[in-house]
mmCIF file of C-alpha atoms in Angstrom:
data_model
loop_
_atom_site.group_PDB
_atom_site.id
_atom_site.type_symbol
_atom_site.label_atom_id
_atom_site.label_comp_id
_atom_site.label_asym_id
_atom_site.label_seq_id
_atom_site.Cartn_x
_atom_site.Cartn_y
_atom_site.Cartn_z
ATOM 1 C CA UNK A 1 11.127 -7.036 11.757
ATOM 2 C CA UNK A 2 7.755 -6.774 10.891
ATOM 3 C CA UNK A 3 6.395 -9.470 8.334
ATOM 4 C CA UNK A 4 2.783 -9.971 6.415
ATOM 5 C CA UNK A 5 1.834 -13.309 4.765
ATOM 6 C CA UNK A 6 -0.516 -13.590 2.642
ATOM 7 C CA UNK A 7 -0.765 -17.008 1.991
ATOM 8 C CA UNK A 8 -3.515 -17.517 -0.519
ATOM 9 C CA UNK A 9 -1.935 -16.051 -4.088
ATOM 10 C CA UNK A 10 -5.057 -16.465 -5.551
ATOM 11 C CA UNK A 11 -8.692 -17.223 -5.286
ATOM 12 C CA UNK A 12 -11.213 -18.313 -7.723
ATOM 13 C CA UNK A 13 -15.046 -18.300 -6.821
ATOM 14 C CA UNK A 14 -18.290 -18.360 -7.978
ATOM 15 C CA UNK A 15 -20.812 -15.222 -7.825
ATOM 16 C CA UNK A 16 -22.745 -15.283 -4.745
ATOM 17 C CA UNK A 17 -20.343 -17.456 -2.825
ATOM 18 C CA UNK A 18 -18.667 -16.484 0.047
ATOM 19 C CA UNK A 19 -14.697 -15.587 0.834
ATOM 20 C CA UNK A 20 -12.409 -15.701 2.861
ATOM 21 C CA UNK A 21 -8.488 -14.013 2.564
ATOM 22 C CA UNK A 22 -5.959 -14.769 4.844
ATOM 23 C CA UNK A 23 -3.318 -12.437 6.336
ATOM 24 C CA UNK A 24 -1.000 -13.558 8.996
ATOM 25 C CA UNK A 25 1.411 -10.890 10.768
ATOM 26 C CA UNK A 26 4.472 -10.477 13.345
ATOM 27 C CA UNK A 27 5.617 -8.007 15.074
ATOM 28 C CA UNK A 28 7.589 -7.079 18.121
ATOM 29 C CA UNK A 29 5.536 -3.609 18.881
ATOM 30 C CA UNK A 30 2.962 -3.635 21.390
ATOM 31 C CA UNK A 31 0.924 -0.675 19.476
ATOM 32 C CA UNK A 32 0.658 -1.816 16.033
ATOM 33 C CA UNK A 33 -2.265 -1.022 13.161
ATOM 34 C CA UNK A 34 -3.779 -3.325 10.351
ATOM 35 C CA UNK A 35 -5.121 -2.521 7.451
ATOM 36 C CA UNK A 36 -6.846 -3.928 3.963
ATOM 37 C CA UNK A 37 -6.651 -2.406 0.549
ATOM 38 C CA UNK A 38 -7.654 -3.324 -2.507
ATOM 39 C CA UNK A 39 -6.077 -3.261 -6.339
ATOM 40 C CA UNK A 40 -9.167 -4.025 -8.575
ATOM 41 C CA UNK A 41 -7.826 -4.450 -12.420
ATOM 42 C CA UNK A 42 -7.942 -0.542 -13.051
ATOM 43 C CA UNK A 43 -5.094 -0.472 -10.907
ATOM 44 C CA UNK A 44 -5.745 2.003 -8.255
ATOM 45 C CA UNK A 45 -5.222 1.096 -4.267
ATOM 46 C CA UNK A 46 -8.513 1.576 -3.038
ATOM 47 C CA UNK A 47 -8.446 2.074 1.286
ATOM 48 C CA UNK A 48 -10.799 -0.567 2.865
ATOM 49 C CA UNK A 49 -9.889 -0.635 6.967
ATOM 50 C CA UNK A 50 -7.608 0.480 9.400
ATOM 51 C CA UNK A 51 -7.723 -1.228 12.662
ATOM 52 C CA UNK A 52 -5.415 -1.215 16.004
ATOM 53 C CA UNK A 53 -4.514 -3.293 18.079
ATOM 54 C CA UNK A 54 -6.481 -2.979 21.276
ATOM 55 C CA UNK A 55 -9.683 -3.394 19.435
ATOM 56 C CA UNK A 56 -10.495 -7.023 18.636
ATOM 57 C CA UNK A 57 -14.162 -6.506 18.135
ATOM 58 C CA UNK A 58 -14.803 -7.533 14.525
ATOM 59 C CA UNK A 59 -15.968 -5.355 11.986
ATOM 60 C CA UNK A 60 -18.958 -5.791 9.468
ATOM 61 C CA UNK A 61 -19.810 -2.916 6.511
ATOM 62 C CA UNK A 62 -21.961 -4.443 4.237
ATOM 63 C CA UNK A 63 -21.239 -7.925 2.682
ATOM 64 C CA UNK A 64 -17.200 -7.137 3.523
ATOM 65 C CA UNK A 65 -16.569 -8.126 7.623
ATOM 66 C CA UNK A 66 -12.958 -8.670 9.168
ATOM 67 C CA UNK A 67 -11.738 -10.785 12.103
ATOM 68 C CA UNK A 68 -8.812 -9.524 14.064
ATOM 69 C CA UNK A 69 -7.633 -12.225 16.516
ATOM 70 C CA UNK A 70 -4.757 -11.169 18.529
ATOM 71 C CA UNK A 71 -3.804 -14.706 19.721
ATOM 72 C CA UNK A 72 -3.184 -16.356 16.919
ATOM 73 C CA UNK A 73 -1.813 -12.629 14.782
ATOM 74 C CA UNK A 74 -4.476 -12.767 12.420
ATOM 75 C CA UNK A 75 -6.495 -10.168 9.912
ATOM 76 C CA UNK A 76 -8.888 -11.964 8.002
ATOM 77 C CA UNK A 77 -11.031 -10.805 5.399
ATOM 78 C CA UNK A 78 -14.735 -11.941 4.681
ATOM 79 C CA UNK A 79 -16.568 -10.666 1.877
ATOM 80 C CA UNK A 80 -20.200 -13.026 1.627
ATOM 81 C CA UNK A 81 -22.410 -13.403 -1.223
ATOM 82 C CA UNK A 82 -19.446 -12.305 -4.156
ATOM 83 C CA UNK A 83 -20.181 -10.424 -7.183
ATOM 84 C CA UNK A 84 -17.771 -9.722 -10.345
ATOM 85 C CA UNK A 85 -17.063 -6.011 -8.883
ATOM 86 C CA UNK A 86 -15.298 -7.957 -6.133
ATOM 87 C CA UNK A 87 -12.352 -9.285 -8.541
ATOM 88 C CA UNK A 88 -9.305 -7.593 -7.691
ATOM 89 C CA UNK A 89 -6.164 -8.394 -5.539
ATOM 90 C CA UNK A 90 -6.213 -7.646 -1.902
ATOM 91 C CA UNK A 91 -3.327 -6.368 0.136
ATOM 92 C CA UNK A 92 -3.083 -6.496 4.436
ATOM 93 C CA UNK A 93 -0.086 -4.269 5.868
ATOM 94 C CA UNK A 94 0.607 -3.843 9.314
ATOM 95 C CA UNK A 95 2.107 -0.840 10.750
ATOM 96 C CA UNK A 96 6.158 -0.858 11.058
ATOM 97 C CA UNK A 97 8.467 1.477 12.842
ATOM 98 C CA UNK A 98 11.250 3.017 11.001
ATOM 99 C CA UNK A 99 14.507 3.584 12.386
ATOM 100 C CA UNK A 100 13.917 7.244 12.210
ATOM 101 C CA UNK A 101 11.179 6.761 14.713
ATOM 102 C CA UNK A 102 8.901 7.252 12.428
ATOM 103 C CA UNK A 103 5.950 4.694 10.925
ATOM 104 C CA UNK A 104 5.170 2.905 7.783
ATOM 105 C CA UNK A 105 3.292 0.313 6.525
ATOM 106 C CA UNK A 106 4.397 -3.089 5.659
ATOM 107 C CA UNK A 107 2.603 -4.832 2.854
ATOM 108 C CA UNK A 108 1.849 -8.801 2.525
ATOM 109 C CA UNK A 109 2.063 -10.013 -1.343
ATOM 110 C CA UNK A 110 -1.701 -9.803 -1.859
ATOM 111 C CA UNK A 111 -3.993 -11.961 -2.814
ATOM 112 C CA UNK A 112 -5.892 -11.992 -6.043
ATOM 113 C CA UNK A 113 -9.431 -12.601 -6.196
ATOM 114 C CA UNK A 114 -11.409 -13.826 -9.432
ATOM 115 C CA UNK A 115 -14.981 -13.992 -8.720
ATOM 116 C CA UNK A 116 -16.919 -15.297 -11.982
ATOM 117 C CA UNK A 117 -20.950 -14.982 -13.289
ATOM 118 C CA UNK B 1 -10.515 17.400 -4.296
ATOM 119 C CA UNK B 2 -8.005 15.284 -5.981
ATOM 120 C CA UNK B 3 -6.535 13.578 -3.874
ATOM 121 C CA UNK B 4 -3.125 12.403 -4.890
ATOM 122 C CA UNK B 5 -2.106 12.934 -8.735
ATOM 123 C CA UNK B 6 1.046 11.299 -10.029
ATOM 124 C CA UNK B 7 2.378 12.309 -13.111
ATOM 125 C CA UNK B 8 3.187 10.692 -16.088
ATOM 126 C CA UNK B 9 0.674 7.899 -16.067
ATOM 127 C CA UNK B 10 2.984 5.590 -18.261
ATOM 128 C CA UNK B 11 6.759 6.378 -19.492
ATOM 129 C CA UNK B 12 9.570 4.146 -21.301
ATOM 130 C CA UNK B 13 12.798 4.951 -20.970
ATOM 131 C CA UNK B 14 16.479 3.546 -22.165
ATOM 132 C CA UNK B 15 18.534 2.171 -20.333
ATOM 133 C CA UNK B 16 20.973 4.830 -18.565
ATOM 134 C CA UNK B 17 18.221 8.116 -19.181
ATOM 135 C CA UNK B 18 17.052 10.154 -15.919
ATOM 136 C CA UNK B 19 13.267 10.941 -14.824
ATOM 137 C CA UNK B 20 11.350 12.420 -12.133
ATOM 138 C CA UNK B 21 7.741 11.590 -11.064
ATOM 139 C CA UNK B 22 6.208 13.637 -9.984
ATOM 140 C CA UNK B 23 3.391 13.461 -6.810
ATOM 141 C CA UNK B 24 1.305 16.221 -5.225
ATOM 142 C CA UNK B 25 -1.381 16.212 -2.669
ATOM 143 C CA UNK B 26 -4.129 17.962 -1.249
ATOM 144 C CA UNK B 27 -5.462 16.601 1.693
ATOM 145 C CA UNK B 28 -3.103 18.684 3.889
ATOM 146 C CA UNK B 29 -1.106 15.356 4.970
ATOM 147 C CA UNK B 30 2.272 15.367 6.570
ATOM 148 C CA UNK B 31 3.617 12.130 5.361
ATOM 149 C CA UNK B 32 4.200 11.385 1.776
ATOM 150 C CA UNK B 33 5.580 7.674 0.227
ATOM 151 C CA UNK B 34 7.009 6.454 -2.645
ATOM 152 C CA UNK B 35 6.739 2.983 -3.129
ATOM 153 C CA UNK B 36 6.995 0.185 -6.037
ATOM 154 C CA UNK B 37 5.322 -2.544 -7.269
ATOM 155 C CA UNK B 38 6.245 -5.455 -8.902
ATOM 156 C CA UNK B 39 5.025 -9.043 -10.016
ATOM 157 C CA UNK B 40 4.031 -11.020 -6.878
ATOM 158 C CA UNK B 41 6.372 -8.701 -4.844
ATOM 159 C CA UNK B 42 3.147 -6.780 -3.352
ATOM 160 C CA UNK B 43 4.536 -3.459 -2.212
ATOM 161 C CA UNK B 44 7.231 -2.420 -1.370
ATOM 162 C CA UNK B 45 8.561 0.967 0.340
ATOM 163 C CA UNK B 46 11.419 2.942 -1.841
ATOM 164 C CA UNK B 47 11.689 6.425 0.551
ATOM 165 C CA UNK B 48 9.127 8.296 2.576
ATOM 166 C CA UNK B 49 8.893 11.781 4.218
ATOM 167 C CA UNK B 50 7.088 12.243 7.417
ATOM 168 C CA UNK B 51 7.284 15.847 7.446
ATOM 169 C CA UNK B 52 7.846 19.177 5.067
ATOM 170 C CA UNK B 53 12.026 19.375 4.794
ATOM 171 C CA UNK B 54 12.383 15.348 6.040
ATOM 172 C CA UNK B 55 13.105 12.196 3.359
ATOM 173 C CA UNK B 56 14.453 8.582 4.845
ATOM 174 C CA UNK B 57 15.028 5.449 3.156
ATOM 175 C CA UNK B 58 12.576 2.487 2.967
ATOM 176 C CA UNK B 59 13.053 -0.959 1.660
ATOM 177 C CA UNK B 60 14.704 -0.279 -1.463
ATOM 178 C CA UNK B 61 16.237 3.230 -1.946
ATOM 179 C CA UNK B 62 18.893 2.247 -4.096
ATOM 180 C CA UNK B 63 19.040 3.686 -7.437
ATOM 181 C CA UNK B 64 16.552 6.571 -6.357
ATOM 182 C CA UNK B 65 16.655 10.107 -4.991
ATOM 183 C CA UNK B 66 13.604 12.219 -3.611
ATOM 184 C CA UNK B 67 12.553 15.813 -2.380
ATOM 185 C CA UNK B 68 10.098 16.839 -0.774
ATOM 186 C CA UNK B 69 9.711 20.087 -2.231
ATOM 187 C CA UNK B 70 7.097 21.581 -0.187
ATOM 188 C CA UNK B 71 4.044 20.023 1.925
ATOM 189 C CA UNK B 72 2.060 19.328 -1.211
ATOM 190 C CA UNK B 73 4.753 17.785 -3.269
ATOM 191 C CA UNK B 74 7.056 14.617 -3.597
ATOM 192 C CA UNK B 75 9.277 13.607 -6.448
ATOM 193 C CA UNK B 76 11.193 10.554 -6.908
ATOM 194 C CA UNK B 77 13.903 10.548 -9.479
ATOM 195 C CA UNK B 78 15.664 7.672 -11.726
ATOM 196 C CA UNK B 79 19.421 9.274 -12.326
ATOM 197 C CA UNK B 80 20.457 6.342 -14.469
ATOM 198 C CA UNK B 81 17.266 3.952 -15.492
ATOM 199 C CA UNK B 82 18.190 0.083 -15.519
ATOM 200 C CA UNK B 83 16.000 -2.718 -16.629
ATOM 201 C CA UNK B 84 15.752 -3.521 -12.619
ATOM 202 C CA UNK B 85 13.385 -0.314 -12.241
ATOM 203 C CA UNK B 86 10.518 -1.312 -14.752
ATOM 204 C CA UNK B 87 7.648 -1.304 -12.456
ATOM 205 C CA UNK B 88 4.351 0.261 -11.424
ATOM 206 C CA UNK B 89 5.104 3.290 -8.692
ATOM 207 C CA UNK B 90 2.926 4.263 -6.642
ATOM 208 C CA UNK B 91 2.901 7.689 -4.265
ATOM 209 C CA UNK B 92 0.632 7.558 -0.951
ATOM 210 C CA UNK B 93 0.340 10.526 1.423
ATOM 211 C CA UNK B 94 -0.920 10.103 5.048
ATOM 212 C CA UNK B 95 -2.290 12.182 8.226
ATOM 213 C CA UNK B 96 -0.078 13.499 11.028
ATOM 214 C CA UNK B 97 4.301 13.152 10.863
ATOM 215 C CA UNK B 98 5.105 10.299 13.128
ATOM 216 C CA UNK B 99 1.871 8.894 13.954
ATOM 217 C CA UNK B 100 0.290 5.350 12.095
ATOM 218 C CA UNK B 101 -2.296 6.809 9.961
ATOM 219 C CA UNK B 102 -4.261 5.456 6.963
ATOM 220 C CA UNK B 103 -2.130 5.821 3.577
ATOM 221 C CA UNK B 104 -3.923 7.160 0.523
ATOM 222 C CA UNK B 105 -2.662 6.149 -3.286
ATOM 223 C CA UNK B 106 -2.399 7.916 -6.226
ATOM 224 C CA UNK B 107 -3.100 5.866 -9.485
ATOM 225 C CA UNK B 108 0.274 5.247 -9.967
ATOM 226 C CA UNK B 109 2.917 5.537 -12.836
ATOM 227 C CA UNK B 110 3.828 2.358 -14.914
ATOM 228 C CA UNK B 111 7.464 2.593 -16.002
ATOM 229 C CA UNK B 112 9.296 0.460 -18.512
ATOM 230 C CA UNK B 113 13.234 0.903 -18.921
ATOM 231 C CA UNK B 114 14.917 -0.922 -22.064
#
C-alpha cells in the first residue's frame, strides 16, 4: 500500500532563513506521481507541484525548489530566504491506485511551518 | 471561473441529524473527491468518482453516501451525524477519469456534530 511520511510535524524559523520539509514515500507501482500542496491558516489547499516519476531533474520556481531522488524515495521541499507569507502547513501525496483501477492521491500528515519577523 | 465551491462554509449539527454538502465544479474535470480532515490526520480520502454515473469508496466511507449527480456536481451526505464526523471536508476535482492528474480544492466545509 502506498504510504507518505512526513516526518517533521512542525517547523519554526526565522524570516530570511532557509527550509527544508521532508517527505518520504513507498510504493509498489512503477508509474507513480508526487505532489506538494499547501494549507496556509485561511485554510484553503493551495496546488504547488506535480511531478512523475521518470523525471528526477529538480525543480526551482522562485525561492520554492524540490528534490526528487528516486533511490532513496524522497520529495523534498526547499523554500530559501523565508518570509511570514510562507507560514502554513505543507502536505506531499503520492499517487495510489484504487482497486477500481482507478487513481488517487495519498496524503502524508503535513508539516506545519511557522516562519517569524 | 470558480473553480470548486463547496457549500455551507461552516454547519453544526446534533447528534443523529442528516446533511448534504454540497460540491460543484467548473473546470470540465472528470474526477471529483471527497475527502476529510482532521487534527494531525492530514487527509484522508472518504469516496471519489472518476467519471459522470461512477462513485467508489476511499479510506473511510463509513457513515457517508455520495452522488455524483451530473459532471459538475458531487454531494456527500451524513444520514445520521455522530461526534466521530466533526471535521473540516474538503471536495477536489481533477483532469481526465482514470489517469493521475493534479487535484484541485475547494475551501472546504468545517462541520461540528454535538
Amino acid at each position: 500500500a502506498q504510504k507518505v511520511t512526513q516526518a517533521q510535524t512542525e517547523i519554526s524559523v526565522v524570516e530570511k532563513e532557509d527550509v527544508t520539509l521532508d517527505c518520504v514515500y513507498e510504493t509498489r507501482d512503477t508509474t507513480y506521481y508526487l505532489f506538494w500542496y499547501k494549507q496556509p491558516p485561511s485554510g484553503e489547499l493551495v496546488f504547488l507541484i506535480r511531478r512523475n516519476s521518470f523525471d528526477e531533474q529538480n525543480e526551482i520556481s522562485g525561492r520554492y525548489s524540490w528534490n526528487f531522488q528516486k533511490s532513496t524515495s524522497s520529495f523534498n521541499f526547499t523554500i530559501t530566504a523565508s518570509q511570514v507569507v510562507d507560514s502554513a502547513v505543507y502536505f506531499c501525496a503520492l499517487s495510489a491506485v484504487m482497486n477500481s483501477g482507478y487513481s488517487t492521491l495519498t496524503f502524508g500528515k503535513g508539516t506545519m511551518l511557522l516562519v517569524s519577523p | 471561473n470558480a473553480g470548486v465551491t463547496q457549500t455551507p462554509k461552516f454547519q453544526v449539527l446534533k447528534t443523529g441529524q442528516s446533511m448534504t454538502l454540497q460540491c460543484a465544479q467548473d473546470m470540465n474535470h472528470n474526477s471529483m473527491y471527497w475527502y476529510r480532515q482532521d487534527p494531525g490526520m492530514g487527509l484522508r480520502l472518504i469516496y471519489y468518482s472518476a467519471s459522470e454515473g461512477t462513485t467508489d469508496k476511499g479510506e473511510v466511507p463509513n457513515g457517508y453516501n455520495v452522488s455524483r449527480l451530473n459532471k459538475r456536481e458531487f454531494s456527500l451526505r451524513l444520514e445520521s451525524a455522530a461526534p466521530s464526523q466533526t471535521s473540516v471536508y474538503f471536495c477536489a476535482s481533477g483532469g481526465v477519469a482514470g489517469e493521475t492528474d493534479t487535484q484541485y480544492f475547494g475551501p472546504g466545509t468545517r462541520l461540528t456534530v454535538l
